[in-house]
CSV table of C-alpha atoms and ligand atoms in Angstrom, one decimal:
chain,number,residue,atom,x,y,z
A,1,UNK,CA,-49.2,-33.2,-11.2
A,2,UNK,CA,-51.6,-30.6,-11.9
A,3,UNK,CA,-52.5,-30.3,-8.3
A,4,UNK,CA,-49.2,-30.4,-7.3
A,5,UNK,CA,-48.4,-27.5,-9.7
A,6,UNK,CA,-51.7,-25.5,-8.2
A,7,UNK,CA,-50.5,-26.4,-4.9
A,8,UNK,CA,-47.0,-24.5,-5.2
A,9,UNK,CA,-48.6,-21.5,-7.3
A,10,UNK,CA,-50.8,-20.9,-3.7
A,11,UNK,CA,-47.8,-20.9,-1.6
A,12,UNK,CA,-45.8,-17.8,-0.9
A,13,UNK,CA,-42.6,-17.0,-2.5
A,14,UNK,CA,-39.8,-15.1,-1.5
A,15,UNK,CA,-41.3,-11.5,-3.2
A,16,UNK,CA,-44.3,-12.3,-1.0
A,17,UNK,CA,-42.8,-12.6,2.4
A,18,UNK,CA,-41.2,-9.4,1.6
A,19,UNK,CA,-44.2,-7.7,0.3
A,20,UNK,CA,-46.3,-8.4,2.7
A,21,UNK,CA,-44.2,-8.7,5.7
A,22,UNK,CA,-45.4,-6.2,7.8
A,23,UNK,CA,-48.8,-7.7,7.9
A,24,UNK,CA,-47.2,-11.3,8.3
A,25,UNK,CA,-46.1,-10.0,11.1
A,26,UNK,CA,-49.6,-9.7,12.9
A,27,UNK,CA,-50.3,-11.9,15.6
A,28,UNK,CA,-53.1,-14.5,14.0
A,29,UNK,CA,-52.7,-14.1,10.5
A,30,UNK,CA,-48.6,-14.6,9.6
A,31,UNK,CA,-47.8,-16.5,6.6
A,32,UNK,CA,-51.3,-19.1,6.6
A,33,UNK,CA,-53.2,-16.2,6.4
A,34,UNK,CA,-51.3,-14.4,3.5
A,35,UNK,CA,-51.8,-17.6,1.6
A,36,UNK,CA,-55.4,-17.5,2.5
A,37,UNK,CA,-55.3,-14.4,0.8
A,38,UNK,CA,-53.2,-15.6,-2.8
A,39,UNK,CA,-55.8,-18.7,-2.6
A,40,UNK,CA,-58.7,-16.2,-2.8
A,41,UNK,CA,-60.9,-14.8,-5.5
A,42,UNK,CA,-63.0,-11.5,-4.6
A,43,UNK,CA,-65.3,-9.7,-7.2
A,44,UNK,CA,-65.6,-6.2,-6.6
A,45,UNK,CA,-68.8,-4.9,-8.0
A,46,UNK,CA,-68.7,-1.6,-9.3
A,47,UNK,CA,-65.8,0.8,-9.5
A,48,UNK,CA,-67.1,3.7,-8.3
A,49,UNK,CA,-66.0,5.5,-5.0
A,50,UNK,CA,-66.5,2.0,-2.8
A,51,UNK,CA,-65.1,-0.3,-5.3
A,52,UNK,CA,-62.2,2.0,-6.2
A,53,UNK,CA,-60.7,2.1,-2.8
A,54,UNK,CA,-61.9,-1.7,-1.8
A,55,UNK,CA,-60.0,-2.6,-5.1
A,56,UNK,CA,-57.0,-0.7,-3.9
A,57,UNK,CA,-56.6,-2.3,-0.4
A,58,UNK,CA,-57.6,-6.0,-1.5
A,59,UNK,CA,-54.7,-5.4,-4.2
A,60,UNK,CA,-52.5,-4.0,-1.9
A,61,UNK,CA,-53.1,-6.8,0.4
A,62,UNK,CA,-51.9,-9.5,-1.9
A,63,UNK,CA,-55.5,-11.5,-2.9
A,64,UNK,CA,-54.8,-13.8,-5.5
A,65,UNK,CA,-57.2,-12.7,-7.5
A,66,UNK,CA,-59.7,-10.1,-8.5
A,67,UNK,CA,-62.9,-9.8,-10.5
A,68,UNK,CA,-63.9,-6.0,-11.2
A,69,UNK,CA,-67.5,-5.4,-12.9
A,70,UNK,CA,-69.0,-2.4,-14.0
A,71,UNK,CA,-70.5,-1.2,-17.3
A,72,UNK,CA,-70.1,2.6,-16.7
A,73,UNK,CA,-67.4,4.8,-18.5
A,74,UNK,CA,-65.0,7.4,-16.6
A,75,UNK,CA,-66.5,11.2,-15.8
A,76,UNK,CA,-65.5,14.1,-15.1
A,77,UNK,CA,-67.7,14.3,-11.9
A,78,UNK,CA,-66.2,10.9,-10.6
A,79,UNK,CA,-62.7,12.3,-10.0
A,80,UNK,CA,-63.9,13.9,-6.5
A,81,UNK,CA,-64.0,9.9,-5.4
A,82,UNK,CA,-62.8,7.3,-7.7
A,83,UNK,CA,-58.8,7.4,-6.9
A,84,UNK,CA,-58.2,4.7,-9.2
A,85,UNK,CA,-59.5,6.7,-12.1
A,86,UNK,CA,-57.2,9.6,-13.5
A,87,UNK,CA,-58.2,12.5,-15.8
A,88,UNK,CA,-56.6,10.9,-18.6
A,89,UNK,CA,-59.1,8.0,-18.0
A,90,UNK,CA,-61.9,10.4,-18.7
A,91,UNK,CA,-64.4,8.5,-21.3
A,92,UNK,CA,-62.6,5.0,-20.8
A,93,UNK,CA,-64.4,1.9,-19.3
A,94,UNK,CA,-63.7,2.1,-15.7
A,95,UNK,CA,-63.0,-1.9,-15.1
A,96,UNK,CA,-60.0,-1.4,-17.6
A,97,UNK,CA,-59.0,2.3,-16.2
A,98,UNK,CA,-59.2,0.2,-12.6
A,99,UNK,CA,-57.4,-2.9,-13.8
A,100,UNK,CA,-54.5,-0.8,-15.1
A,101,UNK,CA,-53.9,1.1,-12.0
A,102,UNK,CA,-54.0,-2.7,-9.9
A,103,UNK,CA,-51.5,-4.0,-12.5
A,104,UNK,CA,-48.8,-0.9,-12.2
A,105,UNK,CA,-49.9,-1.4,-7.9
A,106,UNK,CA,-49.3,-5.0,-7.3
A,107,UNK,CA,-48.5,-7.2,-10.5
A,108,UNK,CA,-48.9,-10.2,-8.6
A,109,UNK,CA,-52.6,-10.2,-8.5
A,110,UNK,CA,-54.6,-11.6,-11.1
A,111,UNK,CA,-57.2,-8.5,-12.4
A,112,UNK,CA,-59.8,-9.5,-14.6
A,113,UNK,CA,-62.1,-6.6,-15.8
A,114,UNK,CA,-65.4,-7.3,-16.6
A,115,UNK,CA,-67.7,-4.7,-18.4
A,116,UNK,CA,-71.0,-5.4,-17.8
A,117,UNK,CA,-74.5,-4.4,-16.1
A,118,UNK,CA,-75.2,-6.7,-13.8
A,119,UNK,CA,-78.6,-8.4,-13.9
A,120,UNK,CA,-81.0,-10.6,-12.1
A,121,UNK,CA,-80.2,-12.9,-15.3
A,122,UNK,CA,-76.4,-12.6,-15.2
A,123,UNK,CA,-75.2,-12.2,-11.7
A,124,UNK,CA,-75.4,-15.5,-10.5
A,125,UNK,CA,-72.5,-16.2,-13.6
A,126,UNK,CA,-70.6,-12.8,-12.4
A,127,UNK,CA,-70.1,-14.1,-8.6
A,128,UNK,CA,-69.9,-18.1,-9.4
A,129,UNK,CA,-67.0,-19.6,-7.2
A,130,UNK,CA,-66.2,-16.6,-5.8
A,131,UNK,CA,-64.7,-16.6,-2.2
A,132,UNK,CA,-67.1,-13.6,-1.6
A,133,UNK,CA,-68.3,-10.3,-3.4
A,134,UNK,CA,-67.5,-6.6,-2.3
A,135,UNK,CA,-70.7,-4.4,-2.7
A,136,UNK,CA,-69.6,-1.1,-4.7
A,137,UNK,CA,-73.0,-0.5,-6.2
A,138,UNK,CA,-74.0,3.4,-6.1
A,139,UNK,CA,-77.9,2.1,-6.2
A,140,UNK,CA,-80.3,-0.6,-4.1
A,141,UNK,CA,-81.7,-2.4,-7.2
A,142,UNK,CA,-78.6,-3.4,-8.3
A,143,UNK,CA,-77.4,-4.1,-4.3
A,144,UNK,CA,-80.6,-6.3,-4.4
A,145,UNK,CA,-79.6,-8.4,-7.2
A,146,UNK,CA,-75.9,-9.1,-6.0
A,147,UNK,CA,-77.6,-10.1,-2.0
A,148,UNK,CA,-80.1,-12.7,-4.0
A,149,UNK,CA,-77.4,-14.0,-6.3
A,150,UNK,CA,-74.9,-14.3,-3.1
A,151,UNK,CA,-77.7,-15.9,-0.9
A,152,UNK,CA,-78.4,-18.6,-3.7
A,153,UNK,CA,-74.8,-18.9,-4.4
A,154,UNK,CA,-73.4,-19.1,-0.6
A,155,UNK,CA,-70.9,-16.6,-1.3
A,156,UNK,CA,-70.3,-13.7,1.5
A,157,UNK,CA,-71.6,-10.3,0.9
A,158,UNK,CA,-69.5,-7.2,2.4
A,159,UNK,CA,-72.3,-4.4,2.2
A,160,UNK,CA,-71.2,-1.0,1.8
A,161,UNK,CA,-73.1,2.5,1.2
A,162,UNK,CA,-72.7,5.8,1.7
A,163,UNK,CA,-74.3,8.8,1.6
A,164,UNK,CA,-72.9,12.7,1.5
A,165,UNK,CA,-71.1,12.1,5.2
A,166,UNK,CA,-72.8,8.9,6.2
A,167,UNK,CA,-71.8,5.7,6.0
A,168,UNK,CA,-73.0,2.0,6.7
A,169,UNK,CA,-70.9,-1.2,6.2
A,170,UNK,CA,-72.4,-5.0,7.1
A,171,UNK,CA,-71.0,-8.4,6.3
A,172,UNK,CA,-73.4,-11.3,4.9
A,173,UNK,CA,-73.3,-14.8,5.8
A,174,UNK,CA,-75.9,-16.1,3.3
A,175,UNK,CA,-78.6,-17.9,5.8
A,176,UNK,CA,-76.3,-17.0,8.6
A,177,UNK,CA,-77.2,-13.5,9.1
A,178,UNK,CA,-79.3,-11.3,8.0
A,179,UNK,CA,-79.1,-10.5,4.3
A,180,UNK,CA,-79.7,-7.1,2.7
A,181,UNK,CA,-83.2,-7.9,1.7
A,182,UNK,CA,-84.2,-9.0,5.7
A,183,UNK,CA,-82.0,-5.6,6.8
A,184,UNK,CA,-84.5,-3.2,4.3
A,185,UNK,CA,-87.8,-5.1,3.4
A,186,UNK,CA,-88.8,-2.7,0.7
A,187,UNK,CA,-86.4,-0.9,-1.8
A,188,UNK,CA,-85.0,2.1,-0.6
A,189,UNK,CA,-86.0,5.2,-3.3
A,190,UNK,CA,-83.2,7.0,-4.4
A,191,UNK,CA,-83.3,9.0,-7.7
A,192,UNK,CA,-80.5,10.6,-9.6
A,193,UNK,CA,-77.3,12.2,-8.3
A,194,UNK,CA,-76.7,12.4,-4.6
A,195,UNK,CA,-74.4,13.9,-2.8
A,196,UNK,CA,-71.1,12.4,-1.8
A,197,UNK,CA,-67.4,13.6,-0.7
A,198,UNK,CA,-64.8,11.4,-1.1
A,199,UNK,CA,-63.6,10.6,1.9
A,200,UNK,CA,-66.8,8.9,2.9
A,201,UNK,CA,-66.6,6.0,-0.1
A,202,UNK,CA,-62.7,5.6,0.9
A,203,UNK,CA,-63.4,5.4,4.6
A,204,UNK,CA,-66.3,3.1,4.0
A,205,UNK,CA,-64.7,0.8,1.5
A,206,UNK,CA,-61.6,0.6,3.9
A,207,UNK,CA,-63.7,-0.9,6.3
A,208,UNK,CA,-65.3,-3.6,3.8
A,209,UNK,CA,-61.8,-4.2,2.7
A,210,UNK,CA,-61.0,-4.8,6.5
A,211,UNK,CA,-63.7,-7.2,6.4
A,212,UNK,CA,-62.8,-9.0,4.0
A,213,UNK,CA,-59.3,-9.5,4.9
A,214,UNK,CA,-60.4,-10.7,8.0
A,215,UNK,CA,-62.8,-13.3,6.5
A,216,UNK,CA,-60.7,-14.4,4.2
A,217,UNK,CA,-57.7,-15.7,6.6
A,218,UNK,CA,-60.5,-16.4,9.4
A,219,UNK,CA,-59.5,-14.1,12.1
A,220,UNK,CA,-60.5,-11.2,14.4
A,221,UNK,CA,-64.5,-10.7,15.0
A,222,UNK,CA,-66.8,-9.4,11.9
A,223,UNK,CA,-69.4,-7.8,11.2
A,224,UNK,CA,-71.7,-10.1,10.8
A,225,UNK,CA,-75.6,-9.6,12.3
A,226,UNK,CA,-74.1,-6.0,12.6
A,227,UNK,CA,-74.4,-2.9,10.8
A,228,UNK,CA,-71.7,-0.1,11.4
A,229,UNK,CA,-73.1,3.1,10.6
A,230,UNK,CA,-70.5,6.5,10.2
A,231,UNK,CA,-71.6,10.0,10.8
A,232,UNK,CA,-69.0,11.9,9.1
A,233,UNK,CA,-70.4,15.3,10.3
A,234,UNK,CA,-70.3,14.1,14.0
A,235,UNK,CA,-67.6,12.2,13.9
A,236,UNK,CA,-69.4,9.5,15.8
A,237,UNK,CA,-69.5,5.6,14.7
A,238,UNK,CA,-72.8,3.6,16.2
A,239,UNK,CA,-73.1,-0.5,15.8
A,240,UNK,CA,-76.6,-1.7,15.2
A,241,UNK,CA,-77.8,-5.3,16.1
A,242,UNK,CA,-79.8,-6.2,13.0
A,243,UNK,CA,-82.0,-9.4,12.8
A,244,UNK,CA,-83.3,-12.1,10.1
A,245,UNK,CA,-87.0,-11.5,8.7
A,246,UNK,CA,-87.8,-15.5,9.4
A,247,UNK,CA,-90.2,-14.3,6.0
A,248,UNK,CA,-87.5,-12.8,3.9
A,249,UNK,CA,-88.5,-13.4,0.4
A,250,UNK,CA,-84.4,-14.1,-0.3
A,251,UNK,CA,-83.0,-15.8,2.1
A,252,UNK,CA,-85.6,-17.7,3.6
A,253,UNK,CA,-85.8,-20.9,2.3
A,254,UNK,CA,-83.0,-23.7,2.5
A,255,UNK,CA,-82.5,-22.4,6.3
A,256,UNK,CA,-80.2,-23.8,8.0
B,301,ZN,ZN1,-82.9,-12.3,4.1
């Protein structure tokens, strides 16, 4: 009965063929892939400028459901980036600022806020059963930590970073393609602010939420094996072939 009940909760009702109609419409995805999508559960980690805008699309797009983590509290300085977080937010947690925003945006999704650090001794829990995780970290260490928990998980990784204009966006098959720690051996160094306009988080998370859209429903070609890399001053986009260290400390053993 149970399953039964599960069964018809995952199929689309008459509010969701409206909703979404214009992108039931696309050739290759109709109405399986929209359920694909209400069947799904994506964990967006960190609501800064990536996770802000990936949050927005995935919510717009009608997944089913929606983990947001982050342990940082709304700034004044975040406004240039974070859409989802509005001066009134200032000093509030920003996975419950986010959440709010989702809820007024798309009522049907299930939002659950989760204010915490993520840590090489929690993230495994954070991600757990998760169809994949969106990368919205503004720093490598903690970038490192999701890619191991993700690997040892087998959940998909949509990489994203950005940097003043610059961009880069990769998606991770764990020991399928290269993970993060094969793509950058060592730790990149990065120390306090750095600089950032908005558009290049939005544009950048637009494209991970593309991703995983695509993943999701199981269509189109990704970016798997690939990194996309934006130059924002030149206007230019350039698609790197990236290969697995066959020593990568991560994602090296279990190969398959
Ligand atoms: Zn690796």
């Amino acid at each position: 009965m149970q399953a039964f009940k599960d069964k018809c909760e995952d199929m689309l009702t008459n509010d969701d063929l409206i909703r979404y109609g214009r992108q039931i419409l696309y050739t290759g995805f109709g109405e399986e892939g929209q359920e694909r999508l209400k069947q799904s559960h994506v964990v967006v980690a960190g609501l800064g400028g990536l996770g802000c805008s990936a949050a927005l699309y995935l919510t717009c797009a009608g997944i089913g459901h929606i983990t947001l983590v982050d342990c940082d509290r709304v700034e004044p300085s975040n406004l240039n980036r974070q859409v989802l977080h509005y001066e009134q937010d200032i000093g509030e947690r920003k996975v419950f600022s986010a959440a709010r925003k989702l809820a007024q945006l798309n009522s049907s999704v299930e939002v659950t806020p989760v204010f915490k650090k993520v840590t090489e001794r929690n993230a495994r829990g954070l991600i757990k059963g998760a169809s994949l995780v969106v990368d919205g970290m503004d720093n490598f260490r903690a970038r490192f930590i999701l890619n191991k928990a993700c690997v040892s998980e087998g959940i998909p990784f949509i990489h994203g970073g950005v940097h003043g204009l610059f961009g880069e966006v990769t998606t991770i098959l764990p020991r399928r393609t290269p993970c993060l720690a094969c793509i950058f051996p060592e730790l990149p160094q990065r120390r306090g602010a750095f600089p950032v306009f908005g558009v290049t988080p939005a544009l950048v998370a637009v494209l991970q939420a593309t991703e995983a859209i695509k993943l999701l429903a199981g269509f189109g070609r990704l970016l798997t094996g690939k990194m996309l890399y934006f130059n924002g001053e030149t206007m230019e986009f350039t698609l790197c072939n990236l290969v697995r260290n066959p020593n990568c400390q991560v994602c090296r053993t279990g190969e398959v």
